[in-house]
Coordinates of C-alpha atoms and ligand atoms in Angstrom, one line a residue:
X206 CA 54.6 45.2 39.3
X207 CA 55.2 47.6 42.2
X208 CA 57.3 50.6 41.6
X209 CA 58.5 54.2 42.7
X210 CA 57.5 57.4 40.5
X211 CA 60.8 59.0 39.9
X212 CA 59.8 61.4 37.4
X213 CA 57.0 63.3 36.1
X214 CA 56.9 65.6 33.4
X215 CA 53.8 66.1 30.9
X216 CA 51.9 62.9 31.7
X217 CA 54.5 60.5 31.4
X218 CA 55.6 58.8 34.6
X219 CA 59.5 57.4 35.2
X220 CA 58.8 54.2 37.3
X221 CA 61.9 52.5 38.9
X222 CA 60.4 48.7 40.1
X223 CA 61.8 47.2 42.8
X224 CA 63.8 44.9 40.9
X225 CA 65.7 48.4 39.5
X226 CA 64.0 48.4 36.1
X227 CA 62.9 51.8 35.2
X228 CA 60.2 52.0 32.6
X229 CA 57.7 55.0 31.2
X230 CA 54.3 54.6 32.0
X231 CA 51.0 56.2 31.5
X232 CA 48.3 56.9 33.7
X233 CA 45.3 54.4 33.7
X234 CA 42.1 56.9 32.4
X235 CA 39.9 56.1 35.8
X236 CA 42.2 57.5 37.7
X237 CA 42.9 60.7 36.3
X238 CA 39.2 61.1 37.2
X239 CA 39.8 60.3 40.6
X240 CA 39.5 62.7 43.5
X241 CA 42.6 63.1 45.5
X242 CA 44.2 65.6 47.2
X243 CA 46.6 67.1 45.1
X244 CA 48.2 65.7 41.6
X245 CA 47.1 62.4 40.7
X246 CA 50.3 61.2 40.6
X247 CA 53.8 62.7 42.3
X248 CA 57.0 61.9 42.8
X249 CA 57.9 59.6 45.8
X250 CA 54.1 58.1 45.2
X251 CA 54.4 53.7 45.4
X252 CA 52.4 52.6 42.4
X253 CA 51.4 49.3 41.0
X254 CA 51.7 49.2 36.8
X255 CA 50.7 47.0 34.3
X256 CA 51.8 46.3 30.4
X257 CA 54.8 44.9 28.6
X258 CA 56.2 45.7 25.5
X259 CA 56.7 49.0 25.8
X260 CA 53.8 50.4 26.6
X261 CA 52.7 50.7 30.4
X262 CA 50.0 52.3 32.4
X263 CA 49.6 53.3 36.5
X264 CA 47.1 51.1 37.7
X265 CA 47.1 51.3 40.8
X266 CA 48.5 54.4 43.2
X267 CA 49.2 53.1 46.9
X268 CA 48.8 55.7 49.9
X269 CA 50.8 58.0 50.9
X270 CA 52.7 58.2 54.1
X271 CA 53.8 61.6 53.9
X272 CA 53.3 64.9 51.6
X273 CA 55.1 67.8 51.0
X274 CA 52.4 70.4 50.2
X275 CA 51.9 73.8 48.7
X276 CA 48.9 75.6 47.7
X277 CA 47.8 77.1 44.4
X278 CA 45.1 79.4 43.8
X279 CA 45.5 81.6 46.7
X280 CA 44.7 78.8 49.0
X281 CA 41.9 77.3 47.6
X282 CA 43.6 73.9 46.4
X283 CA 46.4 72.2 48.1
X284 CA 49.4 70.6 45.7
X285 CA 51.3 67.8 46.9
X286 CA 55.0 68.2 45.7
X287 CA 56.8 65.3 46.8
X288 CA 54.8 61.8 48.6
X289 CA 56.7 59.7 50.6
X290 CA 59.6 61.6 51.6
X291 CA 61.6 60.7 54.9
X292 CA 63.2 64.1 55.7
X293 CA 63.1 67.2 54.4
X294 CA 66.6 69.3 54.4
X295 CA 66.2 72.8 55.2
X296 CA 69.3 74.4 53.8
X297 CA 69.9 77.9 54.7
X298 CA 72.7 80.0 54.2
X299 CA 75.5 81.7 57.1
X300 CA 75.0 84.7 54.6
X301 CA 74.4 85.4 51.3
X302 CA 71.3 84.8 51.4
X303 CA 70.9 86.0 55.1
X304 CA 68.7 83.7 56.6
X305 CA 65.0 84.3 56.9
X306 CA 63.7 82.9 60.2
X307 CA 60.4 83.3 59.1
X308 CA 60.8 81.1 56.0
X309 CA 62.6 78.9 58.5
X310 CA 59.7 78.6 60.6
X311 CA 57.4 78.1 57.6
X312 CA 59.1 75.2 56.3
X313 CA 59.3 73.3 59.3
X314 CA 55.3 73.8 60.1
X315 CA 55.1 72.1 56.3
X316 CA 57.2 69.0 57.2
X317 CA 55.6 68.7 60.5
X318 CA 52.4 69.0 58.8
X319 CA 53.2 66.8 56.2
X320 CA 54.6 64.2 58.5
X321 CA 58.3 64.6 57.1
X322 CA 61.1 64.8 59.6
X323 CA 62.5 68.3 59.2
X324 CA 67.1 69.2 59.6
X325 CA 68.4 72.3 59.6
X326 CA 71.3 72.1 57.5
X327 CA 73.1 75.4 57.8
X328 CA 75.5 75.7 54.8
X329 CA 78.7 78.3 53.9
X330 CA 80.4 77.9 57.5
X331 CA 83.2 78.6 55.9
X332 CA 82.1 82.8 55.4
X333 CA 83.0 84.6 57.7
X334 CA 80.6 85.2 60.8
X335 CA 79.6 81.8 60.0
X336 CA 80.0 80.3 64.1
X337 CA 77.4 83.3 65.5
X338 CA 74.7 82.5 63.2
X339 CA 74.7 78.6 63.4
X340 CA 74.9 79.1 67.4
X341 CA 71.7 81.2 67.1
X342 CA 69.7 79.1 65.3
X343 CA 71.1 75.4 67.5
X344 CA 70.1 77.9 70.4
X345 CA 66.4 78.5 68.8
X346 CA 66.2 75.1 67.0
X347 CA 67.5 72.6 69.1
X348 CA 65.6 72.9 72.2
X349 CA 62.6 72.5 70.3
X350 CA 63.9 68.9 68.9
X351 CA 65.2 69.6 65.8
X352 CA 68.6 68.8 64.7
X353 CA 70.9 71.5 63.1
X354 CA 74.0 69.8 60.9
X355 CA 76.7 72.7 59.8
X356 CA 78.2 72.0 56.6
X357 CA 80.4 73.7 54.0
X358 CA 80.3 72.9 50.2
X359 CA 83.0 74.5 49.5
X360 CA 85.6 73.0 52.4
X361 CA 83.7 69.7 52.8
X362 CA 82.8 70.5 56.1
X363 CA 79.7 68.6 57.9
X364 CA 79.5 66.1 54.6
X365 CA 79.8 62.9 56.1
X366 CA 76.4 64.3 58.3
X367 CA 74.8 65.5 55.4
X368 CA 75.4 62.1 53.7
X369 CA 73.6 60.5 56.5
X370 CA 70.6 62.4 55.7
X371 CA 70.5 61.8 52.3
X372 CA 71.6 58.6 51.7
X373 CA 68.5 56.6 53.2
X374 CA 64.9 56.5 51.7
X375 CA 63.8 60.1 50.3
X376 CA 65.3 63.3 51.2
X377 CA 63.8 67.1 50.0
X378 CA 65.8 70.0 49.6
X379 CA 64.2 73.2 50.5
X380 CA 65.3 76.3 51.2
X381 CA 65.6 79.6 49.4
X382 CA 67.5 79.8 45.9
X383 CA 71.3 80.6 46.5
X384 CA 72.4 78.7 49.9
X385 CA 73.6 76.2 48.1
X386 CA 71.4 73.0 47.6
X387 CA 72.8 72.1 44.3
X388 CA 76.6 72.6 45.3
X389 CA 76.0 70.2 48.7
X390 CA 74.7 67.4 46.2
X391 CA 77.7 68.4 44.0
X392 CA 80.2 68.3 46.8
X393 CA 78.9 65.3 48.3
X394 CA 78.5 63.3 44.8
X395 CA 80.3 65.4 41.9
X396 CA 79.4 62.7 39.8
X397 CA 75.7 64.8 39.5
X398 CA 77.4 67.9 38.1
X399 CA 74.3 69.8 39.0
X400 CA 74.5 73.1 37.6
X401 CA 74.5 75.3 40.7
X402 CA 71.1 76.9 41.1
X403 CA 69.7 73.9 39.1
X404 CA 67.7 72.3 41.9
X405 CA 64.0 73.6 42.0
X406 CA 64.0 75.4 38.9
X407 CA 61.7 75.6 36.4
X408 CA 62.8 74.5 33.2
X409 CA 62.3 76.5 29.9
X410 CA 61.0 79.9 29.4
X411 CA 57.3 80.9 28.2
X412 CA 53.9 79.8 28.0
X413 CA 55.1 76.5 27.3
X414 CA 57.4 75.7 30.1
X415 CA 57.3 71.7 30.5
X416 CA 57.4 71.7 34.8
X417 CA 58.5 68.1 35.4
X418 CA 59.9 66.9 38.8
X419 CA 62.8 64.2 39.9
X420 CA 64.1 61.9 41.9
X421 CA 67.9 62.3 42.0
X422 CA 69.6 58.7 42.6
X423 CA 72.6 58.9 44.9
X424 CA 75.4 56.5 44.5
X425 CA 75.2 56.0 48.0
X426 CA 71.5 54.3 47.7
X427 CA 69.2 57.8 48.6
X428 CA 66.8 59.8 46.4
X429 CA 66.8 63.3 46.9
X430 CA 63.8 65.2 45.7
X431 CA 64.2 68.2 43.5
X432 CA 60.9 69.8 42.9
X433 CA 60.6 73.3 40.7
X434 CA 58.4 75.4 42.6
X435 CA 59.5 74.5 46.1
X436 CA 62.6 76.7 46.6
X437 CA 61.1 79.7 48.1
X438 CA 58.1 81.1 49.9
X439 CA 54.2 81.4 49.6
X440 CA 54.8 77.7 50.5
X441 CA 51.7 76.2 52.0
X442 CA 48.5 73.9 52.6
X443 CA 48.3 73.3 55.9
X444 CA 44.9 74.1 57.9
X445 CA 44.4 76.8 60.4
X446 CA 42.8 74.6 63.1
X447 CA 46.4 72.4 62.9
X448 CA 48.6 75.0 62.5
X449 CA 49.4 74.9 67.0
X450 CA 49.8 71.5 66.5
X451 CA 52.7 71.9 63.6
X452 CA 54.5 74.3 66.7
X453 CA 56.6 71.3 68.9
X454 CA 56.4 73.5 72.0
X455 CA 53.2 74.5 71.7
X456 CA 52.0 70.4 72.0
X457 CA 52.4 70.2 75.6
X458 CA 50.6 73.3 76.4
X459 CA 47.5 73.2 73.9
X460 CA 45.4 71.3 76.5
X461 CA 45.7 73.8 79.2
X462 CA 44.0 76.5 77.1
X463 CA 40.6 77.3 78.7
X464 CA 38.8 77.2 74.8
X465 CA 38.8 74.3 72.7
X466 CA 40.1 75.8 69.3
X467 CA 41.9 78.3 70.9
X468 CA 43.3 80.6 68.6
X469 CA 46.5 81.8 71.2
X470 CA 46.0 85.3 69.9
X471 CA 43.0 86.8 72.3
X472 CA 41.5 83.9 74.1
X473 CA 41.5 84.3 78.1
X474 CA 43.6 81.8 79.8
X475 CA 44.9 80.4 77.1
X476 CA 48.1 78.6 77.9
X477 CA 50.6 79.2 75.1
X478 CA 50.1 82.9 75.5
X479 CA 51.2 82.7 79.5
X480 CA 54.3 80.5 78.5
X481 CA 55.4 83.2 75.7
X482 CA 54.4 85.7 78.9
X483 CA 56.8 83.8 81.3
X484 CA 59.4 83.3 78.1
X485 CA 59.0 80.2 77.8
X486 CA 58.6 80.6 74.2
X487 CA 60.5 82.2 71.7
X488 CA 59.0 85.6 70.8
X489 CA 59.7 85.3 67.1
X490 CA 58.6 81.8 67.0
X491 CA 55.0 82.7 68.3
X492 CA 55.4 85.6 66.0
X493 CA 55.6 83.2 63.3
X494 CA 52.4 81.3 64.2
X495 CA 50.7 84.7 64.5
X496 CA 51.5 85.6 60.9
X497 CA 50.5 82.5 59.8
X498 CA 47.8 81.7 61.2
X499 CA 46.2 84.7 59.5
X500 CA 47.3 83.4 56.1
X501 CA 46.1 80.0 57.0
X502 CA 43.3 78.2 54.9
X503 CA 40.5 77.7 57.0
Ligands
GDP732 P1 70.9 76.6 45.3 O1 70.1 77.7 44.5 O2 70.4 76.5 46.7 O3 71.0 75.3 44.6 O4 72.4 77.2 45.5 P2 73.7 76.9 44.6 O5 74.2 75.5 44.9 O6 73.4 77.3 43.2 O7 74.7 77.9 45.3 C1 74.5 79.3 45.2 C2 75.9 80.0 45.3 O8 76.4 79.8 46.6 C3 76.9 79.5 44.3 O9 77.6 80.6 43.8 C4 77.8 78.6 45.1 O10 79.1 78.5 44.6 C5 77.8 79.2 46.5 N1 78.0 78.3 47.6 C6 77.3 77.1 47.8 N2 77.8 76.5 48.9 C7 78.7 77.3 49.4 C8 79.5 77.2 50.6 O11 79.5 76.2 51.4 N3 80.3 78.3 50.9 C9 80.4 79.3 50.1 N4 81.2 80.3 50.4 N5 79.7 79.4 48.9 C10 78.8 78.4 48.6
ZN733 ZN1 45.5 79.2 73.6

């Protein structure tokens, strides 16, 4: 039987199978053994299980076509978050909280790396000074080939846009705590009755917090992720020798530089440096590579 993993928490795995039955399964022993990169099992991973009765097992995990990633231990081992998700919704705020184009930047070099279609979903356009700030980011974000959607969960605004986002194959929800990714799901579907602030929290308090991640089921026939741990920075896992490649306007320029493996920091000729030199690339945005790239894992 094929299936979808929904849920994880403590070892036990929420399968939905394609025919809609959703069953608890175990994880078969070899695998846990197994090497892969990050958990054994996430949500958004396609599995095969076995059993009846009550009683199933993950027999088989099928690959992945995208990952969300983050690493732990300083770097040293990537986690994958979410497998199989379509696009990731970066939800920032008009204010409160200002938005952070670095943590803008950082997300969108995750999804390209993970090979998730990044939006820009700029919530509260109803506050005021709302217009300026989603004009400044369509100015920065746009040209580069990423779509920015305006929305308000408080007046409805943009909903029918986010709903096309969300209501196809699997959607994640990042973006810093507070601009509002458990009110859109609320205002778009108040059937959920999130609590606010509930997506990407940790549940329980102490040593013995039980982390588990979901898939939220839409009425409208979309999953949308909701992964503790993902809703702020120190987000990572992608390598230093990709990171160029994770810039969209950098692609058509990385062949010109005279090195291979140009860094674009000191190298002579190098090409993305001249086109920052002739503005034809953002300032902040090759500011963001530079303070990334010295975070990168090598
Ligand atoms: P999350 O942490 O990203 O899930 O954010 P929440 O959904 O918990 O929202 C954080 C706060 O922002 C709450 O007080 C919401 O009422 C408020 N909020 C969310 N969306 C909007 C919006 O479109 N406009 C305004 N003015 N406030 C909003
Ligand atoms: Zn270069």
């Amino acid at each position: 039987m094929r299936g979808l993993v929904h849920r994880v928490r403590g070892g036990v795995y929420t399968v939905v199978l394609e025919s809609g039955e959703l069953l608890k399964a175990s994880l078969r022993g070899r695998l846990k053994l197994e090497q892969r990169p990050g958990d054994q099992v996430v949500i958004g991973d396609r599995v095969r299980v076995a059993g009846g009765d009550g009683t199933y097992t993950i027999e088989e995990i099928f690959p992945r076509e995208t990952a969300i990633t983050r690493s732990r231990f300083g770097g040293r081992s990537v986690k994958v978050l979410v497998a199989n998700a379509d696009r990731m919704l970066l939800v920032v705020a008009t204010a409160r909280p200002q938005t952070r184009r670095g943590l803008i930047d950082r997300l969108l070099v995750v999804a390209e790396a993970g090979g998730v279609v990044p939006i820009i979903v700029v919530n509260k356009m109803d506050l005021q000074g709302a217009l300026a700030v989603a004009e400044e980011l369509e100015g920065v974000y746009e040209p580069l080939g990423y779509e920015v959607v305006r929305v308000s969960a408080l007046t409805g605004e943009g909903l029918g846009q986010f709903g096309e986002k969300v209501c196809q194959g699997i959607a994640v929800l990042a973006g810093s705590s507070g601009v509002g990714k458990s009110s859109l799901v609320n205002a778009f579907e108040p059937e959920h009755r999130l609590r606010t602030g509930e997506l990407s929290r940790k549940r329980g308090t102490g040593r013995h917090t039980t982390v588990s991640a979901s898939l939220i089921q839409l009425g409208c026939g979309g999953l949308v992720a909701d992964t503790p741990g993902f809703s702020d920075v120190g987000l990572w896992g992608v390598r230093r020798s990709e990171l160029d490649t994770c810039f969209p306007e950098f692609r058509p320029l990385l062949a010109g530089c005279r090195f291979r493996g140009c860094s674009h920091l000191h190298e002579p000729d190098c090409a993305v440096r001249n086109a920052l030199d002739d503005g034809a690339i953002n300032s902040d945005r090759y500011e963001s590579y530079r303070v990334m790239l010295e975070e990168s894992d090598p």
